Short mmCIF file of C-alpha atoms and ligand atoms in Angstrom, two decimals:
data_model
loop_
_atom_site.label_atom_id
_atom_site.label_comp_id
_atom_site.label_asym_id
_atom_site.label_seq_id
_atom_site.Cartn_x
_atom_site.Cartn_y
_atom_site.Cartn_z
CA MET T 1 77.94 109.30 91.21
CA ASN T 2 79.03 105.92 90.58
CA ASN T 3 80.11 104.25 94.33
CA LYS T 4 82.23 101.82 92.41
CA ASN T 5 84.60 104.72 91.48
CA LEU T 6 88.47 104.10 92.50
CA TRP T 7 90.68 107.61 93.54
CA GLY T 8 94.21 107.57 93.58
CA ILE T 9 96.60 110.06 93.41
CA ASP T 10 100.03 109.70 93.25
CA LEU T 11 102.56 112.43 95.95
CA GLY T 12 105.74 112.36 94.30
CA GLY T 13 109.01 115.30 95.10
CA THR T 14 108.02 116.82 92.01
CA LYS T 15 104.63 115.86 89.96
CA VAL T 16 101.41 114.46 91.17
CA GLU T 17 98.98 112.70 89.72
CA GLY T 18 95.60 111.48 89.73
CA VAL T 19 93.60 109.07 88.10
CA ILE T 20 89.92 107.43 88.35
CA LEU T 21 89.36 103.88 87.78
CA LYS T 22 85.66 102.68 86.66
CA SER T 23 85.94 99.66 89.06
CA ALA T 24 88.04 97.13 91.59
CA GLU T 25 87.47 94.49 89.38
CA GLU T 26 87.51 95.95 86.17
CA PRO T 27 90.03 98.75 86.60
CA GLU T 28 89.72 100.66 83.76
CA VAL T 29 91.48 103.90 83.54
CA LEU T 30 88.15 106.67 82.89
CA PHE T 31 90.62 109.70 83.83
CA ARG T 32 94.15 110.70 84.50
CA THR T 33 95.76 113.67 84.79
CA ARG T 34 99.25 115.42 86.62
CA PHE T 35 100.85 118.72 87.89
CA SER T 36 103.62 119.44 88.93
CA THR T 37 103.54 119.70 92.51
CA GLU T 38 106.61 122.28 91.82
CA ARG T 39 106.97 121.57 96.56
CA GLU T 40 109.54 124.63 96.31
CA LYS T 41 106.99 126.73 97.76
CA GLY T 42 106.35 124.66 100.66
CA TYR T 43 104.29 122.82 102.16
CA ASP T 44 100.79 125.02 101.61
CA HIS T 45 101.37 124.68 97.68
CA ILE T 46 101.70 121.65 97.88
CA VAL T 47 98.33 120.74 99.17
CA ASN T 48 96.78 122.66 97.11
CA GLN T 49 97.72 121.33 93.90
CA ILE T 50 96.12 118.11 95.32
CA GLN T 51 92.70 119.84 96.06
CA LYS T 52 93.63 121.84 92.12
CA LEU T 53 94.16 118.05 91.27
CA VAL T 54 90.92 116.98 92.80
CA GLY T 55 88.57 119.72 91.62
CA LYS T 56 89.44 118.89 88.08
CA MET T 57 88.64 114.78 89.06
CA GLU T 58 85.73 115.95 90.05
CA THR T 59 84.57 118.08 86.81
CA PHE T 60 85.28 115.46 84.46
CA VAL T 61 83.27 112.37 86.44
CA GLY T 62 80.60 115.36 87.75
CA TYR T 63 80.21 114.78 91.22
CA LYS T 64 82.45 114.68 94.63
CA ALA T 65 85.11 112.69 95.63
CA THR T 66 84.27 111.41 98.73
CA SER T 67 87.43 108.94 98.90
CA ILE T 68 90.44 108.44 97.79
CA GLY T 69 93.42 106.52 98.08
CA MET T 70 97.13 108.32 97.66
CA GLY T 71 100.55 107.11 98.25
CA THR T 72 103.21 109.71 99.58
CA PRO T 73 106.76 109.87 99.74
CA GLY T 74 106.78 108.51 103.52
CA ALA T 75 104.34 107.30 105.36
CA LEU T 76 101.35 108.97 108.20
CA ASP T 77 102.36 107.96 111.50
CA PRO T 78 99.05 106.86 113.50
CA LYS T 79 99.56 107.66 116.44
CA LEU T 80 100.15 111.17 115.49
CA GLY T 81 98.71 111.87 112.19
CA THR T 82 101.94 113.85 110.97
CA ILE T 83 104.30 112.52 108.19
CA LYS T 84 107.05 110.84 108.75
CA ASN T 85 110.72 108.86 107.16
CA SER T 86 109.35 111.03 103.81
CA ASN T 87 112.73 112.37 101.38
CA SER T 88 110.02 115.02 100.52
CA THR T 89 111.23 117.38 103.53
CA SER T 90 108.43 119.73 103.88
CA LEU T 91 105.75 117.28 104.11
CA ILE T 92 107.67 115.59 107.28
CA GLY T 93 105.37 116.35 110.74
CA ARG T 94 102.79 117.82 109.06
CA THR T 95 99.00 116.41 108.98
CA LEU T 96 98.79 115.84 105.57
CA LYS T 97 95.83 113.52 106.03
CA LYS T 98 93.32 116.20 107.81
CA ASP T 99 94.21 118.90 105.79
CA LEU T 100 93.42 117.54 103.25
CA GLU T 101 90.09 116.04 104.25
CA ASP T 102 89.72 120.22 105.78
CA LEU T 103 90.55 120.87 102.61
CA ILE T 104 88.53 119.21 100.14
CA GLY T 105 85.69 117.21 102.39
CA ALA T 106 86.87 113.50 101.35
CA GLU T 107 88.72 110.15 102.99
CA PHE T 108 92.10 110.40 102.66
CA HIS T 109 93.71 107.11 102.84
CA LEU T 110 98.10 107.50 102.44
CA GLU T 111 100.76 104.70 102.59
CA ASN T 112 103.79 104.80 100.78
CA ASP T 113 104.78 104.45 96.91
CA ALA T 114 106.36 100.96 97.65
CA ASN T 115 103.26 100.18 99.41
CA CYS T 116 100.77 101.59 96.66
CA PHE T 117 103.22 99.33 94.68
CA ALA T 118 103.13 96.08 96.25
CA LEU T 119 99.05 96.75 95.57
CA ALA T 120 98.82 97.77 91.76
CA GLU T 121 101.07 94.73 90.99
CA THR T 122 98.57 92.47 92.60
CA ARG T 123 95.00 93.44 92.01
CA MET T 124 96.05 94.63 88.44
CA GLY T 125 99.83 93.51 87.10
CA ILE T 126 101.53 90.98 86.77
CA VAL T 127 100.15 88.87 90.25
CA LYS T 128 96.75 89.27 88.72
CA GLU T 129 97.94 87.98 85.73
CA LYS T 130 100.16 84.81 86.24
CA PHE T 131 99.73 84.29 90.21
CA PRO T 132 95.89 84.62 90.59
CA ASP T 133 95.57 82.68 93.51
CA ALA T 134 98.38 84.38 95.60
CA LYS T 135 97.53 84.57 99.14
CA VAL T 136 101.25 87.15 100.46
CA VAL T 137 102.80 88.94 98.30
CA PHE T 138 105.68 91.19 99.13
CA GLY T 139 106.58 93.57 96.78
CA VAL T 140 109.91 95.16 96.08
CA ILE T 141 111.54 98.47 95.01
CA MET T 142 115.01 98.68 94.44
CA GLY T 143 116.10 101.71 92.87
CA THR T 144 117.18 105.02 94.63
CA GLY T 145 116.25 103.67 97.20
CA VAL T 146 114.75 100.22 99.27
CA GLY T 147 110.97 100.01 99.46
CA GLY T 148 109.18 97.49 100.11
CA GLY T 149 105.20 96.32 100.41
CA VAL T 150 103.29 93.20 101.90
CA VAL T 151 99.91 92.37 100.61
CA VAL T 152 97.98 90.18 101.86
CA ASN T 153 94.77 88.84 100.27
CA GLY T 154 94.17 91.75 98.41
CA HIS T 155 95.02 94.78 100.65
CA SER T 156 97.93 96.43 101.48
CA ILE T 157 99.30 95.85 105.67
CA ASN T 158 100.38 98.58 106.49
CA GLY T 159 101.30 97.50 110.48
CA LEU T 160 100.72 99.28 114.09
CA GLN T 161 103.31 102.24 113.04
CA SER T 162 103.50 101.66 109.41
CA ILE T 163 106.74 100.28 108.66
CA GLY T 164 105.04 97.11 107.65
CA GLY T 165 107.16 96.30 104.59
CA GLU T 166 109.81 98.25 104.93
CA TRP T 167 112.74 95.76 104.49
CA GLY T 168 115.18 98.58 103.41
CA HIS T 169 116.13 99.32 106.57
CA ASN T 170 116.76 95.77 107.54
CA PHE T 171 120.33 95.17 108.69
CA LEU T 172 122.34 93.97 105.70
CA ASP T 173 125.86 94.42 105.75
CA GLU T 174 128.64 96.71 107.44
CA SER T 175 129.89 98.21 103.98
CA GLY T 176 126.60 100.04 103.99
CA GLU T 177 126.96 103.67 105.31
CA LEU T 178 125.91 105.30 107.70
CA CYS T 179 121.94 105.70 106.70
CA TYR T 180 119.29 108.76 106.81
CA CYS T 181 117.18 106.94 108.80
CA GLY T 182 120.32 107.53 111.95
CA LYS T 183 121.28 103.62 111.01
CA VAL T 184 124.62 101.71 109.90
CA GLY T 185 124.61 99.45 106.54
CA CYS T 186 120.52 98.81 106.19
CA VAL T 187 119.49 97.75 102.38
CA GLU T 188 119.44 100.70 101.21
CA GLN T 189 122.67 101.62 101.72
CA VAL T 190 124.17 99.09 99.92
CA LEU T 191 121.36 97.55 97.31
CA SER T 192 120.05 100.67 96.03
CA GLY T 193 121.11 102.05 92.52
CA PRO T 194 123.38 105.05 94.90
CA SER T 195 125.32 102.48 96.33
CA LEU T 196 126.29 99.69 94.16
CA GLU T 197 127.31 102.38 92.60
CA LYS T 198 129.34 103.89 95.23
CA TYR T 199 130.36 100.19 95.95
CA TYR T 200 132.07 99.81 92.31
CA GLU T 201 133.68 103.13 92.70
CA THR T 202 135.11 102.15 95.72
CA ILE T 203 136.54 98.56 94.01
CA SER T 204 137.25 100.04 90.87
CA GLY T 205 138.89 103.54 91.82
CA SER T 206 136.99 105.24 88.82
CA LYS T 207 132.75 106.13 88.74
CA LYS T 208 130.42 103.85 86.70
CA GLU T 209 126.68 104.36 86.54
CA MET T 210 124.62 101.45 87.65
CA LYS T 211 123.19 100.88 83.78
CA GLU T 212 126.95 101.06 82.49
CA ILE T 213 128.37 98.87 85.33
CA TYR T 214 126.21 96.03 84.44
CA SER T 215 126.82 95.85 80.60
CA SER T 216 130.57 96.30 80.91
CA HIS T 217 129.74 92.73 83.36
CA LEU T 218 127.94 91.77 80.79
CA GLY T 219 131.05 92.89 78.12
CA GLY T 220 133.26 90.77 80.26
CA LYS T 221 136.56 92.76 80.20
CA ASP T 222 135.13 95.12 84.19
CA ASN T 223 136.05 92.28 86.70
CA PHE T 224 134.74 95.89 88.99
CA ALA T 225 131.97 95.36 87.46
CA THR T 226 131.35 91.95 87.66
CA GLN T 227 132.49 92.25 91.41
CA THR T 228 130.02 94.59 92.11
CA MET T 229 127.37 92.05 90.48
CA ASN T 230 128.03 90.18 92.88
CA HIS T 231 128.14 91.42 95.41
CA MET T 232 124.74 92.88 94.70
CA THR T 233 123.04 89.03 93.89
CA SER T 234 124.74 87.82 97.00
CA LEU T 235 124.07 90.06 99.11
CA PHE T 236 120.07 90.41 97.48
CA GLY T 237 119.49 87.12 99.16
CA LYS T 238 120.90 87.28 102.50
CA ALA T 239 118.58 90.77 102.58
CA ILE T 240 115.19 89.10 100.88
CA SER T 241 115.66 85.83 102.80
CA VAL T 242 114.89 87.49 106.18
CA VAL T 243 111.66 88.61 104.62
CA VAL T 244 110.86 85.26 103.22
CA ASN T 245 111.39 83.52 106.66
CA ILE T 246 108.79 85.58 108.43
CA LEU T 247 106.08 86.18 105.65
CA ASP T 248 107.43 83.71 102.89
CA PRO T 249 104.95 85.13 99.94
CA ASP T 250 103.68 82.80 97.42
CA VAL T 251 105.33 85.51 95.03
CA ILE T 252 107.74 88.66 95.12
CA VAL T 253 107.86 91.63 92.43
CA VAL T 254 110.93 93.06 92.22
CA GLY T 255 110.67 96.84 90.76
CA GLY T 256 112.68 100.19 90.12
CA GLY T 257 116.16 100.46 87.54
CA VAL T 258 118.35 97.89 89.96
CA GLY T 259 115.03 95.60 90.06
CA ASN T 260 115.02 96.18 85.90
CA ILE T 261 118.81 93.77 86.10
CA ASP T 262 118.20 90.44 85.84
CA LEU T 263 121.05 88.77 87.42
CA ILE T 264 118.93 89.47 90.23
CA TYR T 265 116.50 86.63 89.08
CA THR T 266 119.34 84.14 88.34
CA ASP T 267 122.28 84.60 90.27
CA GLY T 268 120.12 86.79 93.20
CA ARG T 269 117.18 83.88 93.40
CA GLU T 270 120.38 81.73 93.46
CA SER T 271 121.38 83.22 96.78
CA LEU T 272 118.39 83.57 98.17
CA ARG T 273 118.76 79.86 98.24
CA LYS T 274 121.29 79.23 100.14
CA TYR T 275 119.74 81.97 103.23
CA VAL T 276 116.39 80.65 103.24
CA PHE T 277 115.58 78.02 106.44
CA ASN T 278 114.29 75.44 103.38
CA ASN T 279 116.27 72.55 101.90
CA ARG T 280 114.79 73.96 98.13
CA LEU T 281 113.15 77.11 97.30
CA ASP T 282 109.65 76.78 95.55
CA THR T 283 109.43 81.35 95.31
CA PRO T 284 108.79 83.28 92.19
CA ILE T 285 110.67 86.50 91.30
CA VAL T 286 108.88 88.36 88.98
CA LYS T 287 109.85 91.61 87.36
CA PRO T 288 106.84 94.16 87.26
CA LYS T 289 104.58 94.57 84.71
CA LEU T 290 102.53 98.13 85.00
CA GLY T 291 105.75 100.31 85.03
CA ASP T 292 105.40 104.11 86.33
CA SER T 293 101.27 104.03 86.56
CA ALA T 294 102.37 101.47 89.48
CA GLY T 295 102.39 104.25 92.23
CA VAL T 296 99.13 105.97 90.75
CA PHE T 297 96.72 102.46 90.25
CA GLY T 298 97.85 101.53 93.35
CA ALA T 299 96.78 104.47 95.18
CA ALA T 300 93.42 104.26 94.06
CA TYR T 301 93.33 100.80 95.61
CA LEU T 302 93.90 101.34 99.13
CA GLY T 303 91.34 101.07 101.37
CA LYS T 304 89.22 98.96 99.25
ZN1 LIG O 401 117.93 103.35 106.88
#
């Protein structure tokens, strides 16, 4: 048995992935495997798939897991012990942590995927490589949804209600539509990929995917595409300024499909400069390094 090993699980909508890392200081991948969640078969089946995954990990290392970090869609309500704010609806209201602990006999640490992303990029990714002295890191995911995670001194700050870092549901702009969270104009309803595609469709009358909108903008012949990009960068600055004025992070890491667009780091940063409460802007805004692996790696660091 090796108490230094880190065990992480990334529970996604369609797949569940597990990893064992050598240690927090030396995060070499010892074992990695994935299963399909087959979530259409319901909650109990998802739990069983996770048990199967852990079983396979235990067989590989030859000892029983004692502590496992798990990234989940949604968050564990610290008071009720149930999952909330999840797009995997079969998890909502279920006592996932307790059910897994009863079944598997290991302690589970659950946090949402954006927190895992922020943690992974801090401990193993771009922050460790380029900003090793950073104390406060804000990790952002801008893709089909918008999420965020705060890491302080290498630990994820989940908050009293497990909503720490959830800037995606701050109010941003009236142009944003009704959100699944029940509010109107959330950052997610303005800056997610689908919301930006909808914005383009509204102003142009035609449909384009995000990648195409960006390449049309670069081509210089589609004014609607340029207008959409300007809308994105200007509101990105406005949205993130709220976080910068509260946390003043040492670095911001932006992941997700929208985060891949270079304009975020140039025009988006210029926009942030306008809104932030300072006469200059020192905050580095950078792309992540770990790609799709961030979720499962970050999970391994939960509770460590
Ligand atoms: Zn919302």
